Amino acid sequence: MFNSFAHDLSLYGRLILMQIRAQAQYKLNLTLDIFCSFTVTVLEFIAMLLFFIAFPNVLGWNIGEVALLTSIISLCFGLAEMAGAGVENFAETISHGEFDRVLLRPVNVVIQVIGSDFRLRRMGRILQGLLGFGVALYLLPGLQWTIGKFLALALGIASGMLIFIAILFLGATICFWTIEATELINSLYYGARTMLGYPMTIYNRGLQGLFLFVVPVAFGSYLPTCYILGKTLPFDLPQGVVFASPFAACAFALIAGLIWSFGVRHYQSSGS
Amino acid sequence: MFHFYLAVARTTFRRQVIYRWANLAGLITNIFFGSIFSYVIIALYHVRPLVSGYSVLDTLRYTWLIQSMIMVVTQFSWVELMLTIRTGDVVSDLSKPCDFCWYWFSRELGRALYFLVYRGIPTYIAGALIFGLGIPGSWRSWLAWGLVLPLSVLLGIAYRFLYNIAAFWLIEARSLTTLAGVIPLLFSGSYIPIPLLPLWLRSLINWLPFNGFLNLPVQAVLGKLTGEMLWFESGIQLGWLVILVCLARTLTRAATGRVVVQGG
């Protein structure tokens, strides 16, 4: 069991390395792509900051606090987007009949799907997240850092990334039945990113509950941010909950994984 | 010849009608994002009742009108023309006995009309139902909108045409088109309502062609822009339209002079 896991991991490493090498061949193209995606995401970030010229705060959150929240979600999403590109493209894998070949190989299906693509050019959003993080720290000079806060941040970003990839797997599962409904999962994927870029208290309790207990993206960004800024958590959750983010992420990923394997078992090739 | 372009526009309209599920999914996306922005705006307005003459209801209406018109005027990233250049299919369009520019303009006009009917109106109705927006403006302001809208649509088409024909010179222009698609979103009011910006930034944006995409027609509907100011700003945008179309035609001529078709 452990052996096969180690084997899968090394295989994944090789697949990714291959992708990176291939993409690094076209240096000018790659630089241009990273620059463009960086600029696109920075423009979104600037637009968000511009709101704070007319309004001093949004439900008690000032510009620096929202910048911190937004950049953390950018990091979660950017990492997921870079590593999960193969899952994101799954509709194409299915429609080209490529998945039949994947099933024939004596290798873990998930490793093959997730290892089939790795987008270096999505570095742009991660760079924007880092830049935003720097801007937030500049705007929040009084912020005190502790080991606990660092830990909450690191766990949060890793968990957020895992949850976003799990959402992509849910979307990919739909492709076993139809490839026309992919945009619905996009609403959840991009929607969660946009929604959680703002303090969650602006939404009603139903939506807050959705992103905490059903699709727990808030564990990746909102809860750690509240913890770092010393704000109260929604639903009067105790502060210690922020360290449970890996459990929330793994539970969600596990459920997504079960749904995915149900889909794999019910996959019927187009047969042409 | 006019009949030919009319037929082209009608054909693209009818072709677009076929993609029912794609349109429904897109509609849901528009409504979803409109709702997120609305929650943000409602929360922001807790601390201030009025920003440069815009109440929370005005800003919500503004947001939903923008959300309804995005697909009509600009679209997020449009690469249809670029892809024909990359695959070489552009040759068959170039050899059609009509003007290449006007051919694409007619196609896109057909699509714009489609998105107005099947995307724009349903989006606004949804927003009006969820957030109790009602119908803004008066018959006068809707008349002004009707006059400005064709200008906006043509500006959007000319702009998209321009960044697509960059593919004649660049092999992989995809990421550049994404960037080109996002810039107008910032300056036309879809990322942040223009009236919420400080005065110096607004007066700068007024001179950009992107102002004519969405901000100008939406302000016209809301009745926030009337009389001389409306004429003045529409005049600027008409000037931009002339410039962009001339540029599109010149570049097309330059590009088609150097097209080399790979035989096969």
Coordinates of C-alpha atoms in Angstrom, one line a residue:
Chain A
M1 CA 0.0 0.0 0.0
F2 CA 2.7 2.4 1.1
N3 CA 4.9 1.3 -1.7
S4 CA 2.4 1.9 -4.4
F5 CA 1.7 5.3 -2.9
A6 CA 5.4 6.2 -3.1
H7 CA 5.5 4.9 -6.6
D8 CA 2.4 7.0 -7.6
L9 CA 4.0 10.0 -6.1
S10 CA 7.3 9.6 -8.0
L11 CA 5.4 9.0 -11.2
Y12 CA 3.4 12.2 -10.6
G13 CA 6.7 14.1 -10.0
R14 CA 8.0 12.8 -13.3
L15 CA 4.8 13.8 -15.2
I16 CA 4.9 17.3 -13.8
L17 CA 8.6 17.7 -14.5
M18 CA 8.0 16.7 -18.1
Q19 CA 5.3 19.3 -18.4
I20 CA 7.5 22.0 -16.9
R21 CA 10.4 21.1 -19.2
A22 CA 8.1 21.2 -22.2
Q23 CA 6.6 24.5 -21.4
A24 CA 9.9 26.1 -20.5
Q25 CA 11.1 25.4 -24.1
Y26 CA 9.0 28.4 -25.3
K27 CA 10.5 31.0 -23.1
L28 CA 9.2 34.1 -24.8
N29 CA 5.7 32.6 -24.9
L30 CA 5.7 31.5 -21.3
T31 CA 7.0 34.9 -20.1
L32 CA 4.3 36.7 -22.1
D33 CA 1.6 34.3 -20.8
I34 CA 2.7 34.8 -17.2
F35 CA 2.9 38.5 -17.7
C36 CA -0.7 38.6 -19.1
S37 CA -2.2 36.5 -16.4
F38 CA -0.4 38.5 -13.8
T39 CA -1.7 41.7 -15.3
V40 CA -5.3 40.4 -15.6
T41 CA -5.3 39.3 -11.9
V42 CA -3.7 42.5 -10.7
L43 CA -6.4 44.5 -12.5
E44 CA -9.0 42.6 -10.6
F45 CA -7.2 43.3 -7.4
I46 CA -6.9 47.0 -8.2
A47 CA -10.6 47.2 -8.9
M48 CA -11.3 45.7 -5.5
L49 CA -9.0 48.3 -3.8
L50 CA -10.7 51.1 -5.7
F51 CA -14.0 50.4 -3.8
F52 CA -12.3 51.7 -0.7
I53 CA -11.8 55.2 -2.1
A54 CA -15.6 55.9 -1.8
F55 CA -16.2 53.7 1.2
P56 CA -14.0 53.5 4.3
N57 CA -14.8 49.9 5.2
V58 CA -17.1 47.0 4.4
L59 CA -18.9 45.8 7.5
G60 CA -16.0 46.7 9.7
W61 CA -13.2 45.3 7.4
N62 CA -10.8 48.0 6.1
I63 CA -8.8 48.0 2.9
G64 CA -5.8 46.2 4.3
E65 CA -7.9 43.4 5.9
V66 CA -9.8 42.8 2.7
A67 CA -6.5 42.8 0.7
L68 CA -5.2 40.1 3.0
L69 CA -8.3 38.0 2.6
T70 CA -8.3 38.4 -1.2
S71 CA -4.6 37.6 -1.6
I72 CA -4.9 34.4 0.5
I73 CA -7.8 33.2 -1.7
S74 CA -5.7 34.1 -4.8
L75 CA -2.9 31.9 -3.5
C76 CA -5.2 28.9 -2.8
F77 CA -6.9 29.3 -6.1
G78 CA -3.7 30.0 -8.1
L79 CA -2.0 26.9 -6.8
A80 CA -5.1 24.8 -7.5
E81 CA -5.4 26.2 -11.0
M82 CA -1.8 25.5 -11.7
A83 CA -1.8 21.9 -10.4
G84 CA -5.3 21.0 -11.4
A85 CA -5.2 22.1 -15.1
G86 CA -5.5 18.4 -16.2
V87 CA -8.7 18.0 -14.2
E88 CA -10.0 21.3 -15.5
N89 CA -9.6 20.0 -19.1
F90 CA -11.3 16.7 -18.4
A91 CA -14.2 17.5 -20.8
E92 CA -11.6 17.4 -23.6
T93 CA -10.0 14.2 -22.3
I94 CA -13.5 12.6 -22.5
S95 CA -14.6 14.0 -25.8
H96 CA -11.3 13.0 -27.5
G97 CA -11.7 9.4 -26.2
E98 CA -8.4 9.9 -24.3
F99 CA -9.9 8.5 -21.1
D100 CA -10.2 5.0 -22.6
R101 CA -6.4 5.0 -22.9
V102 CA -6.0 6.3 -19.4
L103 CA -8.1 3.4 -18.1
L104 CA -6.0 0.8 -20.0
R105 CA -2.8 1.8 -18.4
P106 CA -1.8 0.0 -15.2
V107 CA -1.4 3.2 -13.3
N108 CA -3.6 5.1 -10.8
V109 CA -6.3 7.0 -12.8
V110 CA -6.2 10.1 -10.6
I111 CA -2.4 10.5 -11.0
Q112 CA -2.7 10.3 -14.7
V113 CA -5.5 12.8 -14.9
I114 CA -4.0 15.3 -12.6
G115 CA -0.5 14.7 -14.0
S116 CA -1.7 15.3 -17.6
D117 CA -1.2 19.0 -17.4
F118 CA 0.5 21.5 -15.2
R119 CA 0.2 25.2 -16.3
L120 CA 3.3 27.2 -15.5
R121 CA 1.7 30.2 -17.0
R122 CA -0.8 30.2 -14.1
M123 CA 2.1 31.4 -12.1
G124 CA 0.6 34.9 -12.8
R125 CA -2.2 34.6 -10.3
I126 CA 0.2 33.2 -7.6
L127 CA 2.5 36.2 -8.2
Q128 CA -0.5 38.5 -7.8
G129 CA -1.4 36.7 -4.6
L130 CA 2.1 37.3 -3.3
L131 CA 2.1 40.9 -4.4
G132 CA -1.4 41.4 -2.8
F133 CA -0.1 39.8 0.4
G134 CA 2.8 42.3 0.4
V135 CA 0.4 45.2 -0.2
A136 CA -1.8 43.9 2.7
L137 CA 1.1 43.8 5.1
Y138 CA 2.0 47.3 4.1
L139 CA -1.5 48.5 4.8
L140 CA -1.6 46.7 8.1
P141 CA 1.5 47.9 9.9
G142 CA 0.2 47.0 13.4
L143 CA -0.3 43.3 12.6
Q144 CA 1.4 41.0 15.1
W145 CA 2.6 37.6 13.8
T146 CA 2.8 34.5 15.9
I147 CA 3.8 31.0 15.2
G148 CA 0.1 30.0 15.5
K149 CA -0.8 32.6 12.8
F150 CA 1.8 31.3 10.4
L151 CA 0.6 27.8 11.0
A152 CA -3.0 28.8 10.4
L153 CA -2.0 30.5 7.2
A154 CA 0.1 27.6 5.8
L155 CA -2.6 25.0 6.7
G156 CA -5.3 27.3 5.2
I157 CA -3.6 27.8 1.9
A158 CA -2.8 24.1 1.5
S159 CA -6.4 23.2 2.5
G160 CA -7.9 25.8 0.2
M161 CA -5.9 24.5 -2.7
L162 CA -7.0 20.9 -2.0
I163 CA -10.7 22.0 -1.8
F164 CA -10.5 23.8 -5.2
I165 CA -8.9 20.8 -6.8
A166 CA -11.7 18.6 -5.3
I167 CA -14.3 21.0 -6.8
L168 CA -12.6 20.4 -10.2
F169 CA -12.8 16.7 -9.7
L170 CA -16.6 17.0 -9.0
G171 CA -16.9 18.9 -12.3
A172 CA -14.9 16.3 -14.1
T173 CA -17.2 13.6 -12.7
I174 CA -20.2 15.3 -14.4
C175 CA -18.3 14.8 -17.7
F176 CA -18.9 11.0 -17.4
W177 CA -22.5 11.7 -18.2
T178 CA -22.5 15.0 -20.1
I179 CA -19.9 17.4 -21.2
E180 CA -22.3 20.3 -21.7
A181 CA -22.9 21.1 -18.1
T182 CA -19.3 22.0 -17.2
E183 CA -20.2 25.6 -16.8
L184 CA -22.3 24.8 -13.8
I185 CA -19.3 23.6 -11.9
N186 CA -17.4 26.7 -13.1
S187 CA -20.0 28.8 -11.3
L188 CA -19.0 27.1 -8.1
Y189 CA -15.2 27.1 -8.9
Y190 CA -14.9 30.7 -10.0
G191 CA -17.8 31.8 -7.9
A192 CA -16.3 30.5 -4.7
R193 CA -13.1 32.4 -5.5
T194 CA -14.9 35.7 -6.2
M195 CA -17.3 35.3 -3.3
L196 CA -14.7 34.6 -0.7
G197 CA -12.6 37.5 -1.9
Y198 CA -14.9 39.6 0.3
P199 CA -15.7 39.2 4.0
M200 CA -18.2 36.4 4.3
T201 CA -20.5 38.3 6.6
I202 CA -21.8 40.3 3.7
Y203 CA -23.7 37.2 2.5
N204 CA -26.7 35.7 4.3
R205 CA -26.3 32.8 6.7
G206 CA -27.3 30.2 4.2
L207 CA -24.4 31.1 1.9
Q208 CA -22.0 31.4 4.8
G209 CA -23.0 27.9 5.9
L210 CA -22.6 26.6 2.3
F211 CA -18.9 27.7 2.2
L212 CA -18.2 26.5 5.7
F213 CA -19.9 23.2 6.0
V214 CA -20.7 22.0 2.5
V215 CA -18.0 23.3 0.2
P216 CA -15.6 24.3 3.0
V217 CA -13.5 26.8 1.0
A218 CA -13.9 29.3 3.9
F219 CA -11.6 27.1 5.9
G220 CA -8.8 27.8 3.4
S221 CA -9.1 31.6 3.4
Y222 CA -11.7 33.3 5.5
L223 CA -11.1 31.5 8.8
P224 CA -7.3 31.8 8.8
T225 CA -7.7 35.5 7.8
C226 CA -10.1 36.1 10.7
Y227 CA -7.6 34.3 13.0
I228 CA -4.7 36.4 11.8
L229 CA -6.6 39.6 12.2
G230 CA -8.2 38.6 15.6
K231 CA -11.8 38.8 14.3
T232 CA -14.6 36.6 15.6
L233 CA -15.3 33.6 13.5
P234 CA -18.8 33.1 11.9
F235 CA -21.4 31.0 13.6
D236 CA -19.5 31.7 16.9
L237 CA -17.0 29.0 16.1
P238 CA -14.1 28.7 18.6
Q239 CA -10.8 30.1 17.4
G240 CA -9.1 26.6 17.5
V241 CA -11.3 25.6 14.5
V242 CA -8.8 27.3 12.1
F243 CA -6.3 24.5 12.8
A244 CA -8.9 21.9 11.7
S245 CA -8.8 23.2 8.1
P246 CA -6.8 20.1 6.8
F247 CA -9.6 17.9 8.2
A248 CA -12.3 19.8 6.5
A249 CA -10.4 19.8 3.3
C250 CA -9.6 16.1 3.5
A251 CA -13.2 15.2 4.3
F252 CA -14.4 17.2 1.3
A253 CA -11.7 15.7 -0.9
L254 CA -12.6 12.2 0.2
I255 CA -16.3 12.7 -0.6
A256 CA -15.4 14.2 -4.0
G257 CA -13.1 11.2 -4.5
L258 CA -15.9 8.8 -3.8
I259 CA -18.2 10.5 -6.2
W260 CA -15.4 10.5 -8.8
S261 CA -14.8 6.8 -8.5
F262 CA -18.5 6.2 -8.7
G263 CA -18.3 8.1 -12.0
V264 CA -15.3 6.2 -13.2
R265 CA -17.2 2.9 -12.6
H266 CA -20.1 4.2 -14.6
Y267 CA -18.1 5.5 -17.5
Q268 CA -19.2 4.3 -20.9
S269 CA -16.9 5.0 -23.7
S270 CA -18.5 6.7 -26.8
G271 CA -17.3 3.6 -28.6
S272 CA -16.3 5.1 -31.9
Chain B
M1 CA -24.8 44.1 -51.0
F2 CA -26.7 45.3 -47.9
H3 CA -28.9 42.3 -48.2
F4 CA -25.9 40.0 -48.1
Y5 CA -24.7 41.5 -44.8
L6 CA -28.2 41.4 -43.4
A7 CA -28.3 37.7 -44.3
V8 CA -24.9 37.1 -42.6
A9 CA -26.2 38.8 -39.4
R10 CA -29.4 36.8 -39.5
T11 CA -27.5 33.5 -39.9
T12 CA -25.2 34.1 -36.9
F13 CA -28.3 35.1 -34.9
R14 CA -30.0 31.8 -35.8
R15 CA -26.9 29.8 -35.3
Q16 CA -26.5 31.2 -31.8
V17 CA -30.0 30.3 -30.9
I18 CA -29.1 26.6 -31.2
Y19 CA -26.8 26.8 -28.2
R20 CA -29.6 26.7 -25.7
W21 CA -27.8 25.0 -22.8
A22 CA -24.7 27.0 -23.2
N23 CA -26.8 30.2 -23.0
L24 CA -28.6 28.9 -19.9
A25 CA -25.3 28.2 -18.2
G26 CA -24.0 31.6 -19.2
L27 CA -27.2 33.2 -17.9
I28 CA -26.7 31.5 -14.5
T29 CA -23.1 32.7 -14.4
N30 CA -24.2 36.3 -15.1
I31 CA -26.9 36.1 -12.4
F32 CA -24.5 34.5 -10.0
F33 CA -21.8 37.2 -10.4
G34 CA -24.4 40.0 -10.5
S35 CA -25.7 38.7 -7.1
I36 CA -22.2 38.6 -5.6
F37 CA -21.5 42.2 -6.7
S38 CA -24.9 43.2 -5.3
Y39 CA -24.1 41.8 -1.9
V40 CA -20.8 43.7 -1.9
I41 CA -22.5 46.9 -2.9
I42 CA -25.2 46.5 -0.2
A43 CA -22.6 45.9 2.4
L44 CA -20.5 48.9 1.3
Y45 CA -23.4 51.3 1.4
H46 CA -23.9 50.5 5.1
V47 CA -21.5 53.3 5.9
R48 CA -22.6 56.0 3.4
P49 CA -26.0 56.6 1.9
L50 CA -24.9 58.4 -1.3
V51 CA -21.8 58.4 -3.5
S52 CA -21.6 61.1 -6.2
G53 CA -25.4 61.1 -6.5
Y54 CA -25.8 57.3 -6.6
S55 CA -27.9 55.7 -3.9
V56 CA -27.6 52.0 -3.2
L57 CA -30.6 51.3 -5.5
D58 CA -29.0 53.3 -8.3
T59 CA -25.8 51.4 -7.9
L60 CA -27.6 48.0 -7.9
R61 CA -29.5 48.9 -11.0
Y62 CA -26.2 50.1 -12.6
T63 CA -24.5 46.7 -11.7
W64 CA -27.3 44.7 -13.2
L65 CA -27.6 46.7 -16.3
I66 CA -23.9 46.3 -16.8
Q67 CA -24.1 42.6 -16.2
S68 CA -27.0 42.4 -18.7
M69 CA -25.0 44.2 -21.4
I70 CA -21.5 42.6 -21.1
M71 CA -22.3 39.9 -23.5
V72 CA -24.0 42.3 -25.9
V73 CA -21.1 44.7 -26.1
T74 CA -17.8 43.3 -25.1
Q75 CA -17.8 39.6 -24.1
F76 CA -15.1 38.4 -21.9
S77 CA -12.7 36.9 -24.4
W78 CA -13.6 36.6 -28.0
V79 CA -11.2 34.6 -30.2
E80 CA -13.4 33.4 -33.0
L81 CA -11.6 35.5 -35.7
M82 CA -8.2 34.8 -34.2
L83 CA -8.8 31.1 -34.4
T84 CA -9.7 31.3 -38.1
I85 CA -6.4 33.1 -38.7
R86 CA -4.5 30.3 -36.8
T87 CA -6.2 27.5 -38.6
G88 CA -6.0 29.2 -42.0
D89 CA -9.8 29.2 -42.4
V90 CA -9.5 32.9 -42.7
V91 CA -8.6 32.4 -46.3
S92 CA -12.1 31.2 -47.2
D93 CA -13.5 34.4 -45.5
L94 CA -11.0 36.6 -47.3
S95 CA -11.9 35.1 -50.7
K96 CA -15.6 35.7 -50.2
P97 CA -16.9 38.4 -52.6
C98 CA -17.5 40.9 -49.8
D99 CA -15.6 43.2 -47.5
F100 CA -13.7 41.2 -44.8
C101 CA -14.3 43.9 -42.1
W102 CA -18.0 44.4 -42.8
Y103 CA -18.4 40.6 -43.0
W104 CA -17.2 40.2 -39.4
F105 CA -19.1 43.3 -38.3
S106 CA -22.3 41.8 -39.6
R107 CA -21.7 38.5 -37.9
E108 CA -21.0 40.1 -34.6
L109 CA -24.1 42.4 -35.0
G110 CA -26.2 39.4 -35.3
R111 CA -24.7 37.9 -32.2
A112 CA -25.1 41.2 -30.3
L113 CA -28.8 41.2 -31.1
Y114 CA -29.1 37.6 -30.0
F115 CA -27.4 38.3 -26.6
L116 CA -29.6 41.4 -26.1
V117 CA -32.7 39.3 -26.4
Y118 CA -31.7 35.9 -24.9
R119 CA -29.1 37.0 -22.3
G120 CA -29.4 40.7 -21.5
I121 CA -33.1 41.0 -20.8
P122 CA -33.4 37.7 -18.8
T123 CA -30.4 38.8 -16.7
Y124 CA -31.9 42.1 -15.8
I125 CA -35.3 40.5 -15.0
A126 CA -33.6 38.0 -12.7
G127 CA -31.7 40.8 -10.9
A128 CA -34.9 42.9 -10.6
L129 CA -36.7 39.9 -9.1
I130 CA -33.9 39.0 -6.6
F131 CA -33.0 42.5 -5.5
G132 CA -36.3 44.4 -6.2
L133 CA -34.8 46.8 -8.7
G134 CA -37.9 47.7 -10.7
I135 CA -37.5 49.5 -14.1
P136 CA -35.2 52.5 -14.0
G137 CA -35.4 55.7 -15.9
S138 CA -38.1 57.3 -18.1
W139 CA -39.1 56.9 -21.7
R140 CA -36.7 59.7 -22.5
S141 CA -33.7 57.9 -20.9
W142 CA -34.6 54.6 -22.7
L143 CA -34.8 56.5 -25.9
A144 CA -31.3 57.9 -25.2
W145 CA -30.1 54.3 -24.5
G146 CA -31.6 53.1 -27.7
L147 CA -29.6 55.8 -29.6
V148 CA -26.3 55.1 -27.7
L149 CA -26.5 51.3 -27.8
P150 CA -25.6 50.8 -31.5
L151 CA -22.6 53.0 -30.9
S152 CA -21.5 50.8 -27.9
V153 CA -22.0 47.6 -29.8
L154 CA -20.0 48.8 -32.8
L155 CA -17.2 50.1 -30.5
G156 CA -17.1 46.7 -28.9
I157 CA -17.0 44.9 -32.2
A158 CA -14.2 47.2 -33.6
Y159 CA -12.1 46.7 -30.5
R160 CA -12.5 42.9 -30.6
F161 CA -11.7 42.8 -34.3
L162 CA -8.5 44.8 -33.6
Y163 CA -7.1 42.5 -30.9
N164 CA -8.1 39.4 -32.9
I165 CA -6.3 40.4 -36.1
A166 CA -3.1 40.7 -34.0
A167 CA -3.0 37.0 -34.8
F168 CA -1.8 37.9 -38.3
W169 CA 1.5 38.9 -36.7
L170 CA 1.6 36.8 -33.5
I171 CA 1.4 33.0 -33.6
E172 CA 0.1 32.5 -30.1
A173 CA -2.0 35.5 -29.2
R174 CA -4.4 33.7 -26.8
S175 CA -3.1 35.2 -23.5
L176 CA -2.9 38.6 -25.1
T177 CA -6.5 38.4 -26.1
T178 CA -7.4 37.5 -22.5
L179 CA -5.7 40.6 -21.3
A180 CA -7.3 42.7 -24.1
G181 CA -10.7 41.3 -23.0
V182 CA -10.2 42.2 -19.4
I183 CA -9.0 45.8 -19.8
P184 CA -12.4 47.1 -20.9
L185 CA -14.0 45.4 -18.0
L186 CA -12.1 47.5 -15.6
F187 CA -12.7 50.8 -17.4
S188 CA -16.2 50.3 -18.5
G189 CA -17.8 49.7 -15.1
S190 CA -18.1 45.9 -14.8
Y191 CA -15.4 45.4 -12.2
I192 CA -16.3 48.5 -10.3
P193 CA -19.1 51.0 -11.1
I194 CA -17.5 54.0 -12.6
P195 CA -19.5 56.5 -10.5
L196 CA -17.9 55.2 -7.4
L197 CA -14.5 56.2 -8.6
P198 CA -12.9 59.6 -7.6
L199 CA -13.5 62.5 -10.0
W200 CA -10.0 62.7 -11.5
L201 CA -10.1 59.0 -12.5
R202 CA -13.7 59.4 -13.9
S203 CA -12.7 62.3 -16.1
L204 CA -9.7 60.3 -17.4
I205 CA -12.0 57.3 -18.2
N206 CA -14.4 59.6 -20.0
W207 CA -11.9 60.0 -22.7
L208 CA -11.2 56.3 -23.2
P209 CA -13.1 54.3 -25.8
F210 CA -14.0 51.8 -23.1
N211 CA -16.3 54.4 -21.5
G212 CA -18.6 54.0 -24.5
F213 CA -18.9 50.2 -24.0
L214 CA -21.1 50.0 -21.0
N215 CA -20.8 53.0 -18.7
L216 CA -22.2 55.5 -21.1
P217 CA -25.4 53.6 -22.2
V218 CA -26.1 52.5 -18.6
Q219 CA -25.8 56.1 -17.2
A220 CA -28.1 57.1 -20.1
V221 CA -30.8 54.6 -19.0
L222 CA -30.5 55.6 -15.4
G223 CA -31.1 59.2 -16.4
K224 CA -27.8 60.3 -14.7
L225 CA -26.4 61.6 -18.0
T226 CA -28.7 63.9 -19.9
G227 CA -28.7 66.9 -22.3
E228 CA -25.4 68.4 -23.3
M229 CA -23.2 66.1 -21.3
L230 CA -24.8 63.1 -23.0
W231 CA -24.3 64.6 -26.4
F232 CA -20.7 65.6 -25.5
E233 CA -19.7 62.1 -24.3
S234 CA -21.5 60.3 -27.2
G235 CA -19.5 62.6 -29.5
I236 CA -16.2 61.5 -28.0
Q237 CA -17.2 57.9 -28.5
L238 CA -18.4 58.5 -32.0
G239 CA -14.9 59.9 -32.6
W240 CA -13.4 56.7 -31.2
L241 CA -15.6 54.6 -33.3
V242 CA -14.3 56.3 -36.5
I243 CA -10.7 56.0 -35.3
L244 CA -11.1 52.3 -34.4
V245 CA -12.8 51.4 -37.6
C246 CA -10.3 53.2 -39.7
L247 CA -7.5 51.4 -37.8
A248 CA -9.2 48.1 -38.3
R249 CA -9.5 48.6 -42.0
T250 CA -5.9 49.8 -42.4
L251 CA -4.5 46.9 -40.5
T252 CA -6.7 44.4 -42.3
R253 CA -5.3 45.8 -45.6
A254 CA -1.8 45.6 -44.3
A255 CA -2.3 42.0 -42.9
T256 CA -4.0 40.6 -46.0
G257 CA -1.2 41.9 -48.1
R258 CA 1.2 39.5 -46.4
V259 CA -1.0 36.4 -45.8
V260 CA 0.8 33.3 -47.0
V261 CA -1.4 30.2 -47.1
Q262 CA 0.2 26.9 -46.4
G263 CA -0.9 24.7 -49.1
G264 CA -2.1 21.2 -48.3

